[in-house]
């Protein structure tokens, strides 16, 4: 039986240069979609998958992330003392992580995603873990990570979430090679980091959600550089293929690439349209703006 997935690694060291000046003094993971920061969506996605322990791999100027998941006593007291702010108080208190369940460790040099995940190795130990890139916002029930956990419980081993992308975009993703697909799940035969369209083994792109086996650290330990001169997680994952189960799961659900401005704008509109408390107003607002 597959070992239960209890822990998640959230690499959050990136500078967010595409969002300057917004990210000059604020981590990009604190950018807000409707009413909560991107990082909170990633944490909630994990909680919805039964994952309650978090390793945040941070960098300089990322302190706001740690504060976000702590109690904010003055604020909570103020809200509690105002009779009509109970809903806001609940929202604020919900944005915490249970005591002792979060670790913040720094990736001291930007050596690549594989290196960022490697920085979490001591806190993960020898058990399967989830990796989530919080720039990618996933909206679905069950959550994207819950879909991966369910697949992992069936197949054991590594599972990555993929979607089909236009061939012209393969250079932006880790692209997988698979055997025949059954009910959205396919055994993987390879994964290549950012191949040129003519060299890509398929158009199935890894979208920053995975369940990874701890043996990946044996490869990351070597600090081998790959595409772009960086230590790539996909290269270390590729080395596990053929040695342990490795599957790609076709993700079904909303996905918004909040690493770029248009994707971020789309996320805000889509999430607002998807929520009962804002759908009608947002629809009316968009109608007015489009007419104008
Ligand atoms: C990273 C990974 C890539 C993956 C992508 C998903 O790339 O290296 O394999 O497909 O995330 O968002 P980045 O977008 O950080 O360059």
PDB file of C-alpha atoms and ligand atoms in Angstrom:
ATOM      1  CA  UNK A   1       0.000   0.000   0.000  1.00  0.00           C
ATOM      2  CA  UNK A   2       1.228   3.505  -0.831  1.00  0.00           C
ATOM      3  CA  UNK A   3       2.528   5.540   2.096  1.00  0.00           C
ATOM      4  CA  UNK A   4       0.228   8.422   3.052  1.00  0.00           C
ATOM      5  CA  UNK A   5       1.215  11.868   1.734  1.00  0.00           C
ATOM      6  CA  UNK A   6       1.480  14.139   4.776  1.00  0.00           C
ATOM      7  CA  UNK A   7       3.894  16.864   3.719  1.00  0.00           C
ATOM      8  CA  UNK A   8       4.165  19.504   1.018  1.00  0.00           C
ATOM      9  CA  UNK A   9       7.065  21.581  -0.251  1.00  0.00           C
ATOM     10  CA  UNK A  10       6.192  25.065  -1.468  1.00  0.00           C
ATOM     11  CA  UNK A  11       9.072  26.729  -3.321  1.00  0.00           C
ATOM     12  CA  UNK A  12       8.552  30.467  -2.812  1.00  0.00           C
ATOM     13  CA  UNK A  13      11.991  32.005  -3.241  1.00  0.00           C
ATOM     14  CA  UNK A  14      11.380  33.614  -6.670  1.00  0.00           C
ATOM     15  CA  UNK A  15      11.722  37.370  -7.087  1.00  0.00           C
ATOM     16  CA  UNK A  16       8.559  37.974  -9.090  1.00  0.00           C
ATOM     17  CA  UNK A  17      10.258  40.302 -11.556  1.00  0.00           C
ATOM     18  CA  UNK A  18       7.287  40.106 -13.939  1.00  0.00           C
ATOM     19  CA  UNK A  19       5.176  41.925 -11.357  1.00  0.00           C
ATOM     20  CA  UNK A  20       7.477  44.809 -10.517  1.00  0.00           C
ATOM     21  CA  UNK A  21       6.924  47.263  -8.991  1.00  0.00           C
ATOM     22  CA  UNK A  22       4.120  45.410  -7.116  1.00  0.00           C
ATOM     23  CA  UNK A  23       6.648  42.879  -5.827  1.00  0.00           C
ATOM     24  CA  UNK A  24       9.337  45.370  -4.875  1.00  0.00           C
ATOM     25  CA  UNK A  25       8.618  45.147  -1.151  1.00  0.00           C
ATOM     26  CA  UNK A  26       6.161  42.226  -1.122  1.00  0.00           C
ATOM     27  CA  UNK A  27       6.560  38.539  -2.011  1.00  0.00           C
ATOM     28  CA  UNK A  28       4.834  37.664  -5.294  1.00  0.00           C
ATOM     29  CA  UNK A  29       3.036  34.852  -3.482  1.00  0.00           C
ATOM     30  CA  UNK A  30       1.184  37.540  -1.491  1.00  0.00           C
ATOM     31  CA  UNK A  31      -0.451  38.909  -4.667  1.00  0.00           C
ATOM     32  CA  UNK A  32      -4.163  38.685  -4.078  1.00  0.00           C
ATOM     33  CA  UNK A  33      -6.737  36.824  -6.106  1.00  0.00           C
ATOM     34  CA  UNK A  34     -10.106  38.318  -5.044  1.00  0.00           C
ATOM     35  CA  UNK A  35      -9.576  38.211  -1.275  1.00  0.00           C
ATOM     36  CA  UNK A  36      -6.696  35.921  -0.447  1.00  0.00           C
ATOM     37  CA  UNK A  37      -3.063  35.690  -1.418  1.00  0.00           C
ATOM     38  CA  UNK A  38      -1.850  33.079  -3.882  1.00  0.00           C
ATOM     39  CA  UNK A  39       0.038  31.235  -1.167  1.00  0.00           C
ATOM     40  CA  UNK A  40      -3.173  30.663   0.781  1.00  0.00           C
ATOM     41  CA  UNK A  41      -4.797  28.961  -2.198  1.00  0.00           C
ATOM     42  CA  UNK A  42      -1.845  26.536  -2.363  1.00  0.00           C
ATOM     43  CA  UNK A  43      -2.081  25.785   1.363  1.00  0.00           C
ATOM     44  CA  UNK A  44      -5.861  25.290   1.141  1.00  0.00           C
ATOM     45  CA  UNK A  45      -5.360  22.982  -1.850  1.00  0.00           C
ATOM     46  CA  UNK A  46      -3.076  20.841   0.330  1.00  0.00           C
ATOM     47  CA  UNK A  47      -5.430  20.843   3.309  1.00  0.00           C
ATOM     48  CA  UNK A  48      -8.212  19.675   0.975  1.00  0.00           C
ATOM     49  CA  UNK A  49      -5.934  16.735   0.110  1.00  0.00           C
ATOM     50  CA  UNK A  50      -5.306  15.825   3.757  1.00  0.00           C
ATOM     51  CA  UNK A  51      -1.793  17.336   3.768  1.00  0.00           C
ATOM     52  CA  UNK A  52      -1.123  19.361   6.913  1.00  0.00           C
ATOM     53  CA  UNK A  53       2.653  19.815   7.136  1.00  0.00           C
ATOM     54  CA  UNK A  54       4.384  22.468   5.065  1.00  0.00           C
ATOM     55  CA  UNK A  55       7.934  23.315   4.126  1.00  0.00           C
ATOM     56  CA  UNK A  56       8.165  26.782   2.588  1.00  0.00           C
ATOM     57  CA  UNK A  57      11.435  27.291   0.749  1.00  0.00           C
ATOM     58  CA  UNK A  58      11.812  31.049   0.936  1.00  0.00           C
ATOM     59  CA  UNK A  59      14.380  33.732   0.196  1.00  0.00           C
ATOM     60  CA  UNK A  60      15.151  37.252   1.313  1.00  0.00           C
ATOM     61  CA  UNK A  61      12.179  39.595   1.871  1.00  0.00           C
ATOM     62  CA  UNK A  62       9.646  36.764   2.221  1.00  0.00           C
ATOM     63  CA  UNK A  63       8.766  37.421   5.860  1.00  0.00           C
ATOM     64  CA  UNK A  64       5.173  38.366   4.993  1.00  0.00           C
ATOM     65  CA  UNK A  65       4.502  34.716   4.094  1.00  0.00           C
ATOM     66  CA  UNK A  66       5.412  33.565   7.578  1.00  0.00           C
ATOM     67  CA  UNK A  67       3.350  36.339   9.147  1.00  0.00           C
ATOM     68  CA  UNK A  68       0.360  35.490   6.978  1.00  0.00           C
ATOM     69  CA  UNK A  69      -0.015  32.027   8.493  1.00  0.00           C
ATOM     70  CA  UNK A  70       0.509  33.218  12.080  1.00  0.00           C
ATOM     71  CA  UNK A  71      -2.123  34.680  14.379  1.00  0.00           C
ATOM     72  CA  UNK A  72      -2.456  38.456  14.166  1.00  0.00           C
ATOM     73  CA  UNK A  73      -3.395  39.147  17.777  1.00  0.00           C
ATOM     74  CA  UNK A  74      -4.044  42.891  17.646  1.00  0.00           C
ATOM     75  CA  UNK A  75      -6.171  42.516  14.521  1.00  0.00           C
ATOM     76  CA  UNK A  76      -8.075  39.524  15.880  1.00  0.00           C
ATOM     77  CA  UNK A  77      -8.735  41.274  19.211  1.00  0.00           C
ATOM     78  CA  UNK A  78      -9.967  44.382  17.415  1.00  0.00           C
ATOM     79  CA  UNK A  79     -12.310  42.348  15.213  1.00  0.00           C
ATOM     80  CA  UNK A  80     -13.528  40.295  18.189  1.00  0.00           C
ATOM     81  CA  UNK A  81     -14.375  43.489  20.098  1.00  0.00           C
ATOM     82  CA  UNK A  82     -16.461  44.831  17.236  1.00  0.00           C
ATOM     83  CA  UNK A  83     -19.708  42.942  17.323  1.00  0.00           C
ATOM     84  CA  UNK A  84     -20.295  43.066  13.560  1.00  0.00           C
ATOM     85  CA  UNK A  85     -16.941  41.680  12.358  1.00  0.00           C
ATOM     86  CA  UNK A  86     -17.348  38.001  13.183  1.00  0.00           C
ATOM     87  CA  UNK A  87     -17.148  36.801   9.560  1.00  0.00           C
ATOM     88  CA  UNK A  88     -13.931  38.775   9.022  1.00  0.00           C
ATOM     89  CA  UNK A  89     -12.522  37.384  12.277  1.00  0.00           C
ATOM     90  CA  UNK A  90     -13.228  33.843  11.113  1.00  0.00           C
ATOM     91  CA  UNK A  91     -11.560  34.490   7.739  1.00  0.00           C
ATOM     92  CA  UNK A  92      -8.489  35.900   9.472  1.00  0.00           C
ATOM     93  CA  UNK A  93      -8.221  33.044  11.942  1.00  0.00           C
ATOM     94  CA  UNK A  94      -8.634  30.488   9.166  1.00  0.00           C
ATOM     95  CA  UNK A  95      -5.498  31.777   7.449  1.00  0.00           C
ATOM     96  CA  UNK A  96      -3.250  30.080   9.999  1.00  0.00           C
ATOM     97  CA  UNK A  97      -1.359  26.811  10.030  1.00  0.00           C
ATOM     98  CA  UNK A  98      -1.479  24.572  13.096  1.00  0.00           C
ATOM     99  CA  UNK A  99       1.370  25.212  15.543  1.00  0.00           C
ATOM    100  CA  UNK A 100       4.495  23.299  14.582  1.00  0.00           C
ATOM    101  CA  UNK A 101       3.185  22.329  11.139  1.00  0.00           C
ATOM    102  CA  UNK A 102       5.142  24.851   9.053  1.00  0.00           C
ATOM    103  CA  UNK A 103       8.860  25.206   8.459  1.00  0.00           C
ATOM    104  CA  UNK A 104      10.404  28.175   6.666  1.00  0.00           C
ATOM    105  CA  UNK A 105      13.838  27.493   5.236  1.00  0.00           C
ATOM    106  CA  UNK A 106      15.841  29.685   2.885  1.00  0.00           C
ATOM    107  CA  UNK A 107      17.187  28.816  -0.508  1.00  0.00           C
ATOM    108  CA  UNK A 108      20.236  31.013  -0.142  1.00  0.00           C
ATOM    109  CA  UNK A 109      21.116  31.096  -3.841  1.00  0.00           C
ATOM    110  CA  UNK A 110      18.750  30.945  -6.839  1.00  0.00           C
ATOM    111  CA  UNK A 111      20.146  27.726  -8.310  1.00  0.00           C
ATOM    112  CA  UNK A 112      16.901  26.338  -9.710  1.00  0.00           C
ATOM    113  CA  UNK A 113      13.685  24.580  -8.713  1.00  0.00           C
ATOM    114  CA  UNK A 114      15.473  21.274  -8.057  1.00  0.00           C
ATOM    115  CA  UNK A 115      17.803  23.045  -5.666  1.00  0.00           C
ATOM    116  CA  UNK A 116      14.854  24.738  -3.923  1.00  0.00           C
ATOM    117  CA  UNK A 117      13.173  21.367  -3.337  1.00  0.00           C
ATOM    118  CA  UNK A 118      16.494  19.885  -2.183  1.00  0.00           C
ATOM    119  CA  UNK A 119      16.644  22.599   0.514  1.00  0.00           C
ATOM    120  CA  UNK A 120      13.597  20.885   2.098  1.00  0.00           C
ATOM    121  CA  UNK A 121      15.203  17.420   2.277  1.00  0.00           C
ATOM    122  CA  UNK A 122      15.777  17.217   6.051  1.00  0.00           C
ATOM    123  CA  UNK A 123      12.206  18.241   6.795  1.00  0.00           C
ATOM    124  CA  UNK A 124      10.753  15.702   4.389  1.00  0.00           C
ATOM    125  CA  UNK A 125      12.860  12.707   5.376  1.00  0.00           C
ATOM    126  CA  UNK A 126      12.066   9.450   3.598  1.00  0.00           C
ATOM    127  CA  UNK A 127       8.416   9.738   2.698  1.00  0.00           C
ATOM    128  CA  UNK A 128       6.423  10.778  -0.379  1.00  0.00           C
ATOM    129  CA  UNK A 129       5.631  14.493  -0.522  1.00  0.00           C
ATOM    130  CA  UNK A 130       3.696  16.976  -2.606  1.00  0.00           C
ATOM    131  CA  UNK A 131       5.327  19.826  -4.509  1.00  0.00           C
ATOM    132  CA  UNK A 132       3.209  22.852  -5.406  1.00  0.00           C
ATOM    133  CA  UNK A 133       4.327  25.912  -7.321  1.00  0.00           C
ATOM    134  CA  UNK A 134       2.017  28.597  -5.931  1.00  0.00           C
ATOM    135  CA  UNK A 135       2.253  30.749  -9.098  1.00  0.00           C
ATOM    136  CA  UNK A 136      -0.105  28.265 -10.663  1.00  0.00           C
ATOM    137  CA  UNK A 137      -3.574  28.603  -9.187  1.00  0.00           C
ATOM    138  CA  UNK A 138      -5.746  25.510  -9.442  1.00  0.00           C
ATOM    139  CA  UNK A 139      -9.482  25.684  -8.858  1.00  0.00           C
ATOM    140  CA  UNK A 140     -11.277  22.354  -8.644  1.00  0.00           C
ATOM    141  CA  UNK A 141     -13.103  19.927  -6.402  1.00  0.00           C
ATOM    142  CA  UNK A 142     -11.424  17.616  -5.508  1.00  0.00           C
ATOM    143  CA  UNK A 143      -8.354  19.854  -5.433  1.00  0.00           C
ATOM    144  CA  UNK A 144      -5.584  19.215  -7.951  1.00  0.00           C
ATOM    145  CA  UNK A 145      -3.332  17.887  -5.187  1.00  0.00           C
ATOM    146  CA  UNK A 146      -6.176  15.699  -3.897  1.00  0.00           C
ATOM    147  CA  UNK A 147      -6.503  14.222  -7.416  1.00  0.00           C
ATOM    148  CA  UNK A 148      -2.768  13.432  -7.356  1.00  0.00           C
ATOM    149  CA  UNK A 149      -2.951  11.917  -3.873  1.00  0.00           C
ATOM    150  CA  UNK A 150      -5.846   9.683  -4.987  1.00  0.00           C
ATOM    151  CA  UNK A 151      -3.804   8.539  -8.009  1.00  0.00           C
ATOM    152  CA  UNK A 152      -0.754   7.942  -5.793  1.00  0.00           C
ATOM    153  CA  UNK A 153      -2.865   5.770  -3.498  1.00  0.00           C
ATOM    154  CA  UNK A 154      -3.737   3.627  -6.533  1.00  0.00           C
ATOM    155  CA  UNK A 155      -0.363   3.415  -8.265  1.00  0.00           C
ATOM    156  CA  UNK A 156       2.183   4.247  -5.544  1.00  0.00           C
ATOM    157  CA  UNK A 157       5.292   6.201  -6.537  1.00  0.00           C
ATOM    158  CA  UNK A 158       5.491   9.530  -8.316  1.00  0.00           C
ATOM    159  CA  UNK A 159       2.559  11.299  -9.967  1.00  0.00           C
ATOM    160  CA  UNK A 160       2.645  14.602 -11.824  1.00  0.00           C
ATOM    161  CA  UNK A 161      -0.306  16.686 -13.021  1.00  0.00           C
ATOM    162  CA  UNK A 162      -0.294  17.498 -16.730  1.00  0.00           C
ATOM    163  CA  UNK A 163      -2.402  19.348 -19.280  1.00  0.00           C
ATOM    164  CA  UNK A 164      -2.223  19.614 -23.040  1.00  0.00           C
ATOM    165  CA  UNK A 165      -0.564  22.834 -24.262  1.00  0.00           C
ATOM    166  CA  UNK A 166      -0.101  24.203 -27.782  1.00  0.00           C
ATOM    167  CA  UNK A 167       3.119  22.779 -29.272  1.00  0.00           C
ATOM    168  CA  UNK A 168       4.526  26.296 -29.624  1.00  0.00           C
ATOM    169  CA  UNK A 169       4.566  26.559 -25.805  1.00  0.00           C
ATOM    170  CA  UNK A 170       6.574  23.436 -24.907  1.00  0.00           C
ATOM    171  CA  UNK A 171       9.614  25.617 -24.207  1.00  0.00           C
ATOM    172  CA  UNK A 172       7.879  26.981 -21.087  1.00  0.00           C
ATOM    173  CA  UNK A 173       7.265  23.642 -19.370  1.00  0.00           C
ATOM    174  CA  UNK A 174       8.516  20.268 -18.308  1.00  0.00           C
ATOM    175  CA  UNK A 175       7.093  18.027 -21.055  1.00  0.00           C
ATOM    176  CA  UNK A 176       6.323  14.363 -20.395  1.00  0.00           C
ATOM    177  CA  UNK A 177       6.489  11.246 -22.556  1.00  0.00           C
ATOM    178  CA  UNK A 178       3.840   8.653 -21.741  1.00  0.00           C
ATOM    179  CA  UNK A 179       2.562   5.203 -22.637  1.00  0.00           C
ATOM    180  CA  UNK A 180      -1.152   4.645 -23.344  1.00  0.00           C
ATOM    181  CA  UNK A 181      -3.464   6.719 -21.154  1.00  0.00           C
ATOM    182  CA  UNK A 182      -6.286   5.116 -19.179  1.00  0.00           C
ATOM    183  CA  UNK A 183      -8.892   7.234 -17.394  1.00  0.00           C
ATOM    184  CA  UNK A 184      -6.537  10.217 -17.475  1.00  0.00           C
ATOM    185  CA  UNK A 185      -3.626   8.290 -15.968  1.00  0.00           C
ATOM    186  CA  UNK A 186      -0.593   7.187 -17.985  1.00  0.00           C
ATOM    187  CA  UNK A 187       2.691   5.547 -17.152  1.00  0.00           C
ATOM    188  CA  UNK A 188       5.527   7.953 -17.887  1.00  0.00           C
ATOM    189  CA  UNK A 189       8.593   7.106 -19.915  1.00  0.00           C
ATOM    190  CA  UNK A 190      10.312  10.476 -19.708  1.00  0.00           C
ATOM    191  CA  UNK A 191      10.177  14.155 -18.762  1.00  0.00           C
ATOM    192  CA  UNK A 192      12.195  16.890 -20.450  1.00  0.00           C
ATOM    193  CA  UNK A 193      12.645  20.440 -19.153  1.00  0.00           C
ATOM    194  CA  UNK A 194      11.535  23.126 -21.595  1.00  0.00           C
ATOM    195  CA  UNK A 195      12.167  21.355 -24.920  1.00  0.00           C
ATOM    196  CA  UNK A 196      11.914  23.225 -28.222  1.00  0.00           C
ATOM    197  CA  UNK A 197       8.601  22.431 -29.980  1.00  0.00           C
ATOM    198  CA  UNK A 198      10.299  20.268 -32.612  1.00  0.00           C
ATOM    199  CA  UNK A 199      12.060  18.231 -29.918  1.00  0.00           C
ATOM    200  CA  UNK A 200       9.224  17.872 -27.416  1.00  0.00           C
ATOM    201  CA  UNK A 201       8.191  14.227 -26.834  1.00  0.00           C
ATOM    202  CA  UNK A 202       4.514  15.296 -26.560  1.00  0.00           C
ATOM    203  CA  UNK A 203       2.442  18.362 -25.747  1.00  0.00           C
ATOM    204  CA  UNK A 204       1.632  17.218 -22.216  1.00  0.00           C
ATOM    205  CA  UNK A 205       3.009  19.805 -19.819  1.00  0.00           C
ATOM    206  CA  UNK A 206       3.721  19.432 -16.118  1.00  0.00           C
ATOM    207  CA  UNK A 207       1.769  22.191 -14.372  1.00  0.00           C
ATOM    208  CA  UNK A 208       3.636  22.513 -11.106  1.00  0.00           C
ATOM    209  CA  UNK A 209       1.786  19.927  -9.011  1.00  0.00           C
ATOM    210  CA  UNK A 210       3.295  16.540  -8.124  1.00  0.00           C
ATOM    211  CA  UNK A 211       3.651  13.776  -5.620  1.00  0.00           C
ATOM    212  CA  UNK A 212       7.342  12.931  -5.474  1.00  0.00           C
ATOM    213  CA  UNK A 213       9.161  10.030  -3.827  1.00  0.00           C
ATOM    214  CA  UNK A 214      12.038  10.858  -1.451  1.00  0.00           C
ATOM    215  CA  UNK A 215      14.561   9.053  -3.697  1.00  0.00           C
ATOM    216  CA  UNK A 216      14.501  12.244  -5.782  1.00  0.00           C
ATOM    217  CA  UNK A 217      16.869  13.701  -3.162  1.00  0.00           C
ATOM    218  CA  UNK A 218      19.496  11.059  -4.039  1.00  0.00           C
ATOM    219  CA  UNK A 219      19.673  12.695  -7.482  1.00  0.00           C
ATOM    220  CA  UNK A 220      19.242  16.299  -6.340  1.00  0.00           C
ATOM    221  CA  UNK A 221      22.174  15.710  -3.942  1.00  0.00           C
ATOM    222  CA  UNK A 222      24.466  15.664  -6.976  1.00  0.00           C
ATOM    223  CA  UNK A 223      23.580  19.262  -7.904  1.00  0.00           C
ATOM    224  CA  UNK A 224      23.723  18.532 -11.627  1.00  0.00           C
ATOM    225  CA  UNK A 225      22.799  21.493 -13.797  1.00  0.00           C
ATOM    226  CA  UNK A 226      20.306  21.118 -16.634  1.00  0.00           C
ATOM    227  CA  UNK A 227      18.276  23.434 -18.856  1.00  0.00           C
ATOM    228  CA  UNK A 228      19.128  27.117 -18.369  1.00  0.00           C
ATOM    229  CA  UNK A 229      22.177  26.179 -16.273  1.00  0.00           C
ATOM    230  CA  UNK A 230      19.852  25.474 -13.306  1.00  0.00           C
ATOM    231  CA  UNK A 231      19.379  22.429 -11.071  1.00  0.00           C
ATOM    232  CA  UNK A 232      16.055  21.179 -12.416  1.00  0.00           C
ATOM    233  CA  UNK A 233      13.499  19.129 -10.499  1.00  0.00           C
ATOM    234  CA  UNK A 234      12.342  17.554 -13.754  1.00  0.00           C
ATOM    235  CA  UNK A 235      15.867  16.187 -14.436  1.00  0.00           C
ATOM    236  CA  UNK A 236      15.968  14.501 -11.014  1.00  0.00           C
ATOM    237  CA  UNK A 237      12.418  13.164 -11.499  1.00  0.00           C
ATOM    238  CA  UNK A 238      13.415  11.764 -14.924  1.00  0.00           C
ATOM    239  CA  UNK A 239      16.090   9.656 -13.198  1.00  0.00           C
ATOM    240  CA  UNK A 240      13.426   7.893 -11.108  1.00  0.00           C
ATOM    241  CA  UNK A 241      11.508   6.708 -14.184  1.00  0.00           C
ATOM    242  CA  UNK A 242      11.987   2.980 -14.701  1.00  0.00           C
ATOM    243  CA  UNK A 243      13.080   2.490 -11.069  1.00  0.00           C
ATOM    244  CA  UNK A 244       9.786   3.176  -9.342  1.00  0.00           C
ATOM    245  CA  UNK A 245       6.199   3.818 -10.459  1.00  0.00           C
ATOM    246  CA  UNK A 246       5.904   7.152 -12.289  1.00  0.00           C
ATOM    247  CA  UNK A 247       2.617   8.415 -13.713  1.00  0.00           C
ATOM    248  CA  UNK A 248       1.178  11.498 -15.340  1.00  0.00           C
ATOM    249  CA  UNK A 249      -2.374  12.443 -14.394  1.00  0.00           C
ATOM    250  CA  UNK A 250      -4.347  14.621 -16.763  1.00  0.00           C
ATOM    251  CA  UNK A 251      -5.670  17.423 -14.566  1.00  0.00           C
ATOM    252  CA  UNK A 252      -9.266  18.460 -15.009  1.00  0.00           C
ATOM    253  CA  UNK A 253     -10.230  21.753 -13.434  1.00  0.00           C
ATOM    254  CA  UNK A 254      -9.466  25.444 -13.601  1.00  0.00           C
ATOM    255  CA  UNK A 255      -5.823  26.443 -13.943  1.00  0.00           C
ATOM    256  CA  UNK A 256      -4.529  29.987 -13.978  1.00  0.00           C
ATOM    257  CA  UNK A 257      -0.899  30.836 -14.558  1.00  0.00           C
ATOM    258  CA  UNK A 258      -0.477  33.697 -12.114  1.00  0.00           C
ATOM    259  CA  UNK A 259       3.189  34.014 -13.059  1.00  0.00           C
ATOM    260  CA  UNK A 260       2.158  36.460 -15.773  1.00  0.00           C
ATOM    261  CA  UNK A 261      -0.115  39.498 -15.724  1.00  0.00           C
ATOM    262  CA  UNK A 262      -2.845  38.239 -18.029  1.00  0.00           C
ATOM    263  CA  UNK A 263      -3.097  34.882 -16.263  1.00  0.00           C
ATOM    264  CA  UNK A 264      -3.302  36.705 -12.943  1.00  0.00           C
ATOM    265  CA  UNK A 265      -6.062  38.972 -14.228  1.00  0.00           C
ATOM    266  CA  UNK A 266      -7.906  35.944 -15.610  1.00  0.00           C
ATOM    267  CA  UNK A 267      -7.600  34.216 -12.216  1.00  0.00           C
ATOM    268  CA  UNK A 268      -9.172  37.193 -10.468  1.00  0.00           C
ATOM    269  CA  UNK A 269     -12.100  37.312 -12.873  1.00  0.00           C
ATOM    270  CA  UNK A 270     -12.620  33.546 -12.945  1.00  0.00           C
ATOM    271  CA  UNK A 271     -12.481  33.137  -9.169  1.00  0.00           C
ATOM    272  CA  UNK A 272     -14.861  36.086  -8.672  1.00  0.00           C
ATOM    273  CA  UNK A 273     -17.264  34.574 -11.239  1.00  0.00           C
ATOM    274  CA  UNK A 274     -17.011  31.179  -9.548  1.00  0.00           C
ATOM    275  CA  UNK A 275     -17.941  32.382  -6.074  1.00  0.00           C
ATOM    276  CA  UNK A 276     -21.534  32.592  -4.967  1.00  0.00           C
ATOM    277  CA  UNK A 277     -20.863  35.821  -3.014  1.00  0.00           C
ATOM    278  CA  UNK A 278     -19.504  37.705  -6.019  1.00  0.00           C
ATOM    279  CA  UNK A 279     -20.631  35.971  -9.250  1.00  0.00           C
ATOM    280  CA  UNK A 280     -23.679  38.130 -10.062  1.00  0.00           C
ATOM    281  CA  UNK A 281     -21.974  41.446  -9.261  1.00  0.00           C
ATOM    282  CA  UNK A 282     -18.872  40.506 -11.253  1.00  0.00           C
ATOM    283  CA  UNK A 283     -20.950  39.480 -14.249  1.00  0.00           C
ATOM    284  CA  UNK A 284     -22.809  42.805 -14.150  1.00  0.00           C
ATOM    285  CA  UNK A 285     -19.550  44.704 -13.737  1.00  0.00           C
ATOM    286  CA  UNK A 286     -17.959  42.977 -16.726  1.00  0.00           C
ATOM    287  CA  UNK A 287     -21.061  43.678 -18.789  1.00  0.00           C
ATOM    288  CA  UNK A 288     -20.850  47.390 -17.952  1.00  0.00           C
ATOM    289  CA  UNK A 289     -17.140  47.589 -18.705  1.00  0.00           C
ATOM    290  CA  UNK A 290     -17.450  45.755 -22.018  1.00  0.00           C
ATOM    291  CA  UNK A 291     -20.311  47.960 -23.151  1.00  0.00           C
ATOM    292  CA  UNK A 292     -18.510  51.146 -22.220  1.00  0.00           C
TER     293      UNK A 292
HETATM  294  C1  LIG B   1       8.721  25.211 -13.662  1.00  0.00           C
HETATM  295  C2  LIG B   1       9.264  23.833 -14.021  1.00  0.00           C
HETATM  296  C3  LIG B   1       8.588  23.289 -15.273  1.00  0.00           C
HETATM  297  C4  LIG B   1       7.074  23.291 -15.070  1.00  0.00           C
HETATM  298  C5  LIG B   1       6.590  24.701 -14.710  1.00  0.00           C
HETATM  299  C6  LIG B   1       5.116  24.695 -14.365  1.00  0.00           C
HETATM  300  O1  LIG B   1       9.137  26.131 -14.640  1.00  0.00           O
HETATM  301  O2  LIG B   1      10.673  23.911 -14.163  1.00  0.00           O
HETATM  302  O3  LIG B   1       9.033  21.974 -15.517  1.00  0.00           O
HETATM  303  O4  LIG B   1       6.432  22.826 -16.234  1.00  0.00           O
HETATM  304  O5  LIG B   1       7.307  25.217 -13.576  1.00  0.00           O
HETATM  305  O6  LIG B   1       4.675  25.964 -14.020  1.00  0.00           O
HETATM  306  P1  LIG B   1       9.094  27.744 -14.434  1.00  0.00           P
HETATM  307  O7  LIG B   1       7.720  28.163 -14.821  1.00  0.00           O
HETATM  308  O8  LIG B   1       9.378  27.978 -12.972  1.00  0.00           O
HETATM  309  O9  LIG B   1      10.157  28.290 -15.332  1.00  0.00           O
END
